[in-house]
Coordinates of C-alpha atoms in Angstrom, one line a residue:
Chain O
X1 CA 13.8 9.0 0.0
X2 CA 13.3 6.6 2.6
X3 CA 16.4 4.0 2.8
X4 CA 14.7 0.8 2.0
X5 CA 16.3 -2.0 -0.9
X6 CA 14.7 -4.8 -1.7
X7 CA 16.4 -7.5 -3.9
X8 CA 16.3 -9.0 -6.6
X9 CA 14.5 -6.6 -8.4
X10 CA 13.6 -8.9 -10.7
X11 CA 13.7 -12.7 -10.5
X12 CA 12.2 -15.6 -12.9
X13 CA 11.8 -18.9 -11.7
X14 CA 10.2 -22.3 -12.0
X15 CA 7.5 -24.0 -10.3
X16 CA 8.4 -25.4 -7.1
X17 CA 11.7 -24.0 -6.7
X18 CA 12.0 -22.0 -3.0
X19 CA 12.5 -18.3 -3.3
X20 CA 13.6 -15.9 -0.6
X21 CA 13.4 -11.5 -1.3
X22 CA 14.9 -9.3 0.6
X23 CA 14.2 -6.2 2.7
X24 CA 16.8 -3.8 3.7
X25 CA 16.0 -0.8 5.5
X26 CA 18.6 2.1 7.2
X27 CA 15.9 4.1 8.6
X28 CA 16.0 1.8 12.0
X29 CA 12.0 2.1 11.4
X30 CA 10.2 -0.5 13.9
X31 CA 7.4 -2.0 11.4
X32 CA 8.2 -3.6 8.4
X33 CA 5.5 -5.1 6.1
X34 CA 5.8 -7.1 3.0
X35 CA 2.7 -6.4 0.2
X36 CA 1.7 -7.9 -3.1
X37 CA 0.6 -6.3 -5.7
X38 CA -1.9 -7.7 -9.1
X39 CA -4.1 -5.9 -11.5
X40 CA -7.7 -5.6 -9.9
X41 CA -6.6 -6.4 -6.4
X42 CA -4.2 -3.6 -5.1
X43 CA -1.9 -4.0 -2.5
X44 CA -2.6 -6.8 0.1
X45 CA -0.8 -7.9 3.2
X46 CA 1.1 -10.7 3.0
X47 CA 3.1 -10.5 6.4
X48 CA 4.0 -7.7 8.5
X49 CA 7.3 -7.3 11.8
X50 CA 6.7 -5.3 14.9
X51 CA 9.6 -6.7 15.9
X52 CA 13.0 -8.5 15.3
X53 CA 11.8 -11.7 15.6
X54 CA 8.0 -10.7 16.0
X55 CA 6.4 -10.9 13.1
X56 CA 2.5 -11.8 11.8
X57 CA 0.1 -13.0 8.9
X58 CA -1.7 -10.9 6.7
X59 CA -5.0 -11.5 4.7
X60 CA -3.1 -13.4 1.8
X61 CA 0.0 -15.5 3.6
X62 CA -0.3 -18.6 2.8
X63 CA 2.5 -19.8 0.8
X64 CA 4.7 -17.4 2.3
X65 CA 6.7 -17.4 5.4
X66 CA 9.0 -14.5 7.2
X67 CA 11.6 -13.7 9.5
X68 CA 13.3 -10.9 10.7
X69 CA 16.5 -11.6 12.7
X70 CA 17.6 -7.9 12.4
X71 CA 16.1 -4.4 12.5
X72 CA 17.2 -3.4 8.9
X73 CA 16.3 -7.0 7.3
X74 CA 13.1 -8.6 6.7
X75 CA 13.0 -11.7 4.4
X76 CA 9.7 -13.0 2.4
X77 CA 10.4 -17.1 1.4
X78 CA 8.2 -18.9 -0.8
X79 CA 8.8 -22.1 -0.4
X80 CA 7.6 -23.8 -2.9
X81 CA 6.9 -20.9 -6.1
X82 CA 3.5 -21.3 -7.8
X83 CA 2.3 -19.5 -11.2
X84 CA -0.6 -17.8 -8.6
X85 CA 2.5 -16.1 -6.8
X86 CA 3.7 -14.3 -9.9
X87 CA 3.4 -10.2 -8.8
X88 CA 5.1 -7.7 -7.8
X89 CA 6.5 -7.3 -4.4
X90 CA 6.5 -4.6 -2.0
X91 CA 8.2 -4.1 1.1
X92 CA 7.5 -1.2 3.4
X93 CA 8.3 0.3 6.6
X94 CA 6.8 2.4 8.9
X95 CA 7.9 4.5 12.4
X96 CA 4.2 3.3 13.9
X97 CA 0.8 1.3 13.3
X98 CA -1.2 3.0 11.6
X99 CA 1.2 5.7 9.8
X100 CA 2.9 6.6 7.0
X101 CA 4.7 3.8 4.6
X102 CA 7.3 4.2 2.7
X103 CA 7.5 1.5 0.1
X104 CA 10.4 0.2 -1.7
X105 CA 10.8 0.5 -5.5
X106 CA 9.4 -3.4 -5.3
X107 CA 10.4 -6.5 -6.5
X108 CA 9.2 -8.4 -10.2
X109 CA 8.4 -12.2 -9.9
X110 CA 7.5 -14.7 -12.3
X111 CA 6.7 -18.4 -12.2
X112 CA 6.5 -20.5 -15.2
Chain A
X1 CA -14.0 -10.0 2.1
X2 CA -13.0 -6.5 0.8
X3 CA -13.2 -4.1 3.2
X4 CA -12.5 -0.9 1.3
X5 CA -13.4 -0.7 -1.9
X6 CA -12.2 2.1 -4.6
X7 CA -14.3 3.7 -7.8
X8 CA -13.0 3.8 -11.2
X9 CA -11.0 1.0 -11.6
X10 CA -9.7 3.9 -14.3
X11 CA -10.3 7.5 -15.3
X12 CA -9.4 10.2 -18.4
X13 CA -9.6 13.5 -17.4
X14 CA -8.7 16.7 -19.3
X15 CA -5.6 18.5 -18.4
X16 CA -7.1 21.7 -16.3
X17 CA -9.9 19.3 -14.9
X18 CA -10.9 17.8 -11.7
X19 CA -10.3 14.3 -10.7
X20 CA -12.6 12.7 -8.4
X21 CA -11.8 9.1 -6.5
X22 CA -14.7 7.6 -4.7
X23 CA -13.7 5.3 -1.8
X24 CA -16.5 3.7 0.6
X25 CA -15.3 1.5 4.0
X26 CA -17.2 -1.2 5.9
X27 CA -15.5 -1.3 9.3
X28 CA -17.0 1.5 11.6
X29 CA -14.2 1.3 13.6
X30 CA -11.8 2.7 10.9
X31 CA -10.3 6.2 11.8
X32 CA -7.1 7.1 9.5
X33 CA -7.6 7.2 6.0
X34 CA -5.1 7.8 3.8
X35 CA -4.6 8.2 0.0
X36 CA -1.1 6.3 -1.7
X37 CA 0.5 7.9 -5.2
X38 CA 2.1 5.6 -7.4
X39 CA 4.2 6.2 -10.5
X40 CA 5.1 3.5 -12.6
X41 CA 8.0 1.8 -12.1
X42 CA 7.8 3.1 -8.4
X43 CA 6.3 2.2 -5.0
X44 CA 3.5 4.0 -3.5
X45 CA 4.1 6.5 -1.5
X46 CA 1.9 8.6 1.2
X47 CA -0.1 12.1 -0.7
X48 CA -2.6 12.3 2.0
X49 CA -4.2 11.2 4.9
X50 CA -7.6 12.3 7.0
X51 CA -8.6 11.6 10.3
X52 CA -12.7 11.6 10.9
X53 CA -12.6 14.2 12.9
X54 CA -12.2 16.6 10.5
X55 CA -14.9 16.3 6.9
X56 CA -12.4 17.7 4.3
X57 CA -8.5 18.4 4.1
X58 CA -7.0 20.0 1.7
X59 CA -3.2 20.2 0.5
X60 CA -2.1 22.4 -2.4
X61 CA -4.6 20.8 -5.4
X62 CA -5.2 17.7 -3.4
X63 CA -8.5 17.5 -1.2
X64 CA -9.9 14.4 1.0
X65 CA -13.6 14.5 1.4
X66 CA -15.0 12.4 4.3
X67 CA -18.6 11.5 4.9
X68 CA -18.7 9.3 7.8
X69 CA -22.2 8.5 7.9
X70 CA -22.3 6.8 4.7
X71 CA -19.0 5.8 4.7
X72 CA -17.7 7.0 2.3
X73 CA -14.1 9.0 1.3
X74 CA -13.0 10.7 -1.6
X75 CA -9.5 12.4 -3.5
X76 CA -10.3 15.7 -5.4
X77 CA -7.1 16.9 -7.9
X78 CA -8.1 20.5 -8.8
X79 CA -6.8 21.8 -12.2
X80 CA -5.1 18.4 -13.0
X81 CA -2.0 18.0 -14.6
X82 CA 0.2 15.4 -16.6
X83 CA 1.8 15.0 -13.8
X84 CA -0.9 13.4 -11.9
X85 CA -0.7 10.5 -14.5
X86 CA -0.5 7.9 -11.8
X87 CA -2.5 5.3 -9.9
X88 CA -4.3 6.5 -6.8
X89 CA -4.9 3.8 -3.9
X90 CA -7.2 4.4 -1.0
X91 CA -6.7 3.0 2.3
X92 CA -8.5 2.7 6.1
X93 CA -7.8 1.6 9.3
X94 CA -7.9 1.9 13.2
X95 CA -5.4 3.9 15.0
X96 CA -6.3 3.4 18.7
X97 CA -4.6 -0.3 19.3
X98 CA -1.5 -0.5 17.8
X99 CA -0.1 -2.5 15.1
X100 CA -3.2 -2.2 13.4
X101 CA -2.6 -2.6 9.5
X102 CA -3.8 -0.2 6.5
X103 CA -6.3 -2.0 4.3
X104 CA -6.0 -0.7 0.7
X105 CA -8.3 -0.4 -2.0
X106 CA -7.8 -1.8 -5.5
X107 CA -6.9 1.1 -7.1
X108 CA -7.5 3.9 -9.3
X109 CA -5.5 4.3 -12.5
X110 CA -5.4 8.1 -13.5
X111 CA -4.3 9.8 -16.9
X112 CA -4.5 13.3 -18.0
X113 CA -4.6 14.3 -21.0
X114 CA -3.2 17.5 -22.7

């Protein structure tokens, strides 16, 4: 299995609060993406790194912010947590753009 | 604006059976198409993947089916199993610019039954 964490695994919080997950990787893998995912949508983009420090929006980022500082870490914040961002949350990584993912076992949030 | 969408939203089939996923694309200029496994509990993770310049690949029970003039790609499971019991995702997107990101499709959940 590909060496990816993501942390917490599972995290309930209120409305408003900030809220930053984690993304470690060991595989040194240039691309690292961060996805949602909610019945009857699939997985969408939220951001994605090509870089340390180079990183992009995807079709559903707003609320959400990035950074990467380090190869192996790539951080998703919402700032301010709304019910609509209760999902579950995927990082990935990948060796090149397009090619194969390799997803992390994900990340549960809820917002009351 | 969804660019790839994915047919059943669910699907029953008999243990033995074949599974059929119907996936259709709107952007001509997508060229990789890969299919995602995912157990519950778990992340996807890659099954298989087509490039058009090929109209069918096949690996062990698993088969990709590409029709590029309508569009349209599609996961075959031959003699399905319990172990199949999963959801399927499709995906598309360019390869020949670089940090060009997979769209995915909404999903396909599968179960088979004994």
């Amino acid at each position: 299995d590909a060496g990816i964490t993501q942390s917490p695994r599972h995290k309930v919080t209120e409305t408003g609060t900030p809220v930053t997950l984690r993304c470690h990787q060991t595989e040194n893998h240039r691309y690292m993406y961060w996805y949602r995912q909610d019945p009857g949508h699939g997985l969408r983009l939220i951001h994605y790194s090509y870089g340390v420090k180079d990183t992009d929006k995807g079709e559903v980022s707003d609320g959400y912010s990035v950074s990467r500082s380090k190869t192996e870490d790539f951080l998703l914040t919402l700032e301010s947590a709304t019910s609509s961002q209760t999902s579950v949350y995927f990082c990935a990584i990948s060796q090149e753009s397009p090619g194969e993912l390799f997803f992390g076992e994900g990340s549960r949030l809820t917002v009351l | 604006q969804q660019q790839v969408k994915q047919s059943p939203q669910s699907l029953i089939v008999q243990k033995g059976g074949i599974s059929i996923i119907n996936c259709a694309y709107e952007n001509t200029a997508f060229d990789y198409f890969p299919w995602y496994q995912q157990f519950p509990g778990k992340g996807p993770a890659l099954l298989i993947a087509i490039r058009p310049d090929v109209s069918e690949k096949k690996e062990g029970r698993f088969t990709i089916s590409f029709n590029k003039s309508a569009k349209q790609f599609s996961l075959h499971i031959m003699d399905s199993q319990p172990g199949d019991s999963a959801t399927y995702f499709c995906a598309a997107s360019k390869s020949n610019f670089g940090n060009e990101k997979l769209t995915f499709g909404t999903g396909t959940r599968l179960t088979i039954i004994p």
